[in-house]
């Protein structure tokens, strides 16, 4: 049989492509006569490289095949008619060669390795394995047919077979060969070990014989595709169960098509590796990565808000659907109401409010602990207040502060949510050894039930949220206290002042900002004068509010001493530096600033003071202080680092007063200056804090210009004008508190003021009584004549006795009656208790008994002693001067 030649036609259409006679590849006895068919290149003879030649009766070569010529490298012209021993065998082996040829011609078969010499010009001699079969020619004489095989080809085939057997038999993976009919031709021992039985058991089997139906169909489709297209399939995942095992196993299968030497497909090879453990490890690693990602996301998102409900919703946004399918958060009602949380654990039966719910499967509220007997039936809506029964798992989780896994239930009640939840984690939210609420994570059917790692992750998520919620609770408590403190320090109601119409507004920052230190005040001063104050403590929070209260109280105290505005700010600066100090009366802020101007390292004391500088910073403040006199219609201003006041005269544009800015309170080291401005009737004065004009959205100059524009068009009633200014400005940014104090100037009418100069002589006492009596009669205040005459007589007498220079008497009528006596002496009057035997010394006691208030203040040229009387209201009777005088004895 040769590899070339003409291929005869097949009889009756029988015979397959491989010459087996069966298209399926299974040999069987042919139905008709034998069919001769030429094999295509790539047959076994091509692999082992068989050639032939023959010897005649004379021992010489009489036939030399073309394959012998190609394989041995000896052309036929060199071989035919030659003695093979003389022609091709080396000289030292010729004796043995002749003996063997003689034996062959005598009729003996022989097989052996024979070295041969190639033709002239060949690279090297060769070694052939020769199989000699005795034969006879047409004359009956002895001859021989020789089959020659190249030893190198044999050795290569042996090596390939050994390697193939080693790979197939010793591979740790399942190794199978499928024929073109997709049935197993061979399996290795690893495959047989997994599925049981000897390897020969599976010969002729298909995928349906060892795989589940669905997986077998997938395998069959993949085999057919590989066989038809030649494209390999790598790492196809198959799931099944090995015999005798209950756990499902997972295999990774790779398929590739096998070809013969001619290139025709002869089957499909399959490599299968058990990846059950790897798959489990990958799943665990994926779960670990998911948990880490969840924790990372929780750390980045939870706690960004100081609102309890927002924090709870953020927790659920992180958990659903990455960790669970449904979740809810319940917080103790007392916590939400602002009550102090009880220390330690509770019994779990207190009222809770559902503050958040999230679901990836339904918008319906989550049922309370689904499937737990004794719990409240039906779902709990967001915002609803409920309790957990004492014997329920949720109450147990709250009571013990330990998470509990609650299994689901099978329900026939219809498509309620509890029927599809198969696993719930009830996790108490614990912060600082206090349970603040409960979070429930639930998974529905189709999801994996909760395990130990899930429980640990849920506890961590709940703990992070609990700490943030507790921080929000503490912040809200501090914020509310600061707001209460701040509101209590602002002037109650609508302030009133002589010669001024006043309107004020205070807008706190949004809930996202802390309480600020802005304040304003309206203080009545002697002589119907009024002090207007607006200030702003730097910093936020409770410390800023406390500092604001301390400074406001100090301003009121200093104002009642009737000091000049610059003196008030100087004294207030000393007080602020004392508040910001560290106990030795020195401001740590100022000392840290001075230390920075020195060496880079500084002393240990300087380093310690620098570390506390941020604590004293809240006591730095800006303030503008103005005193308005309605008689002279003049206002005196002093400024401590605050924005300048604005004034609008009738028909004019708003102007910012050029008040020397000064340094903020608490810095010290610089004196304050003051200016005096005359304000005509109808003028509008506005004091404000930086929250009104300053924002991150626009520069300060732009805000001041907008403020001036809004004031210039505020020609309506003062309350309406105040609202108009706020509506025209950007007051919704919520970055800082806003304080606005507006006053329209009217002054005291001329007929409400009585002003006289008296000579420093005794008769001036009677003259003073006469002037006071006539003025009160003109004002229609006859009820106050006797008291006023008596008190004016006492003050003028004291001025003559203890003072010197010209005496001035002034009566002012507004909401009260004020009497002032001026003299040129700087000594302040002092009230003392007179003995029973003293003939004098009771004048100031009498003034204190009969007046609503009295006092003394310095003036540029001396002092002023004043008293104030309430106007008659027709209901309460005035104090009888005679009875008051007698009460002194």
CSV table of N, CA and C in Angstrom, one decimal, residues 48 142 148 191 212 224 258 287 302 324 428 432 532 544 549 587 660 724 771 812 869 876:
chain,number,residue,atom,x,y,z
A,48,UNK,N,5.8,6.3,11.0
A,48,UNK,CA,6.9,5.5,11.3
A,48,UNK,C,7.9,5.4,10.1
A,142,UNK,N,15.4,-18.8,-4.2
A,142,UNK,CA,15.4,-18.0,-2.9
A,142,UNK,C,15.7,-16.5,-3.2
A,148,UNK,N,12.3,-1.5,5.7
A,148,UNK,CA,13.3,-0.7,6.4
A,148,UNK,C,12.5,0.4,7.2
A,191,UNK,N,-10.0,11.5,36.1
A,191,UNK,CA,-11.4,11.6,35.8
A,191,UNK,C,-12.2,10.5,36.4
A,212,UNK,N,-25.2,16.5,35.2
A,212,UNK,CA,-26.6,16.9,35.3
A,212,UNK,C,-27.1,17.3,33.9
A,224,UNK,N,-19.7,20.4,20.3
A,224,UNK,CA,-20.1,20.5,18.9
A,224,UNK,C,-19.5,21.8,18.3
A,258,UNK,N,-8.7,18.2,18.2
A,258,UNK,CA,-7.5,17.4,17.8
A,258,UNK,C,-7.5,17.1,16.3
A,287,UNK,N,-16.2,38.6,48.9
A,287,UNK,CA,-17.0,39.0,50.1
A,287,UNK,C,-16.1,40.0,51.0
A,302,UNK,N,-21.0,58.1,56.2
A,302,UNK,CA,-21.7,58.2,57.4
A,302,UNK,C,-21.0,59.2,58.3
A,324,UNK,N,-27.6,44.0,51.9
A,324,UNK,CA,-28.8,43.4,52.2
A,324,UNK,C,-29.9,43.9,51.2
A,428,UNK,N,-28.1,46.0,67.6
A,428,UNK,CA,-28.2,47.2,68.4
A,428,UNK,C,-27.2,48.2,68.0
A,432,UNK,N,-20.7,54.5,73.1
A,432,UNK,CA,-20.2,54.9,74.4
A,432,UNK,C,-21.0,54.1,75.5
A,532,UNK,N,-26.3,102.5,71.4
A,532,UNK,CA,-26.6,101.4,70.4
A,532,UNK,C,-25.4,100.6,70.2
A,544,UNK,N,-18.5,80.6,72.0
A,544,UNK,CA,-18.7,81.9,71.4
A,544,UNK,C,-20.0,82.6,72.0
A,549,UNK,N,-22.2,86.6,75.8
A,549,UNK,CA,-23.0,87.0,77.0
A,549,UNK,C,-22.1,87.8,77.9
A,587,UNK,N,-3.3,87.9,77.7
A,587,UNK,CA,-4.0,87.2,76.6
A,587,UNK,C,-2.9,86.2,76.0
A,660,UNK,N,-13.0,105.6,62.7
A,660,UNK,CA,-11.7,104.9,62.8
A,660,UNK,C,-12.0,103.4,63.2
A,724,UNK,N,-37.4,95.1,54.2
A,724,UNK,CA,-37.0,95.3,52.8
A,724,UNK,C,-35.5,95.1,52.7
A,771,UNK,N,-38.3,128.0,88.5
A,771,UNK,CA,-38.2,127.5,87.1
A,771,UNK,C,-38.8,126.1,86.9
A,812,UNK,N,-35.9,117.5,81.1
A,812,UNK,CA,-36.2,116.8,79.9
A,812,UNK,C,-37.5,116.0,80.0
A,869,UNK,N,-38.1,110.9,87.2
A,869,UNK,CA,-39.4,110.7,87.8
A,869,UNK,C,-40.4,110.1,86.8
A,876,UNK,N,-51.5,104.9,89.8
A,876,UNK,CA,-50.7,104.8,91.0
A,876,UNK,C,-50.5,106.2,91.5
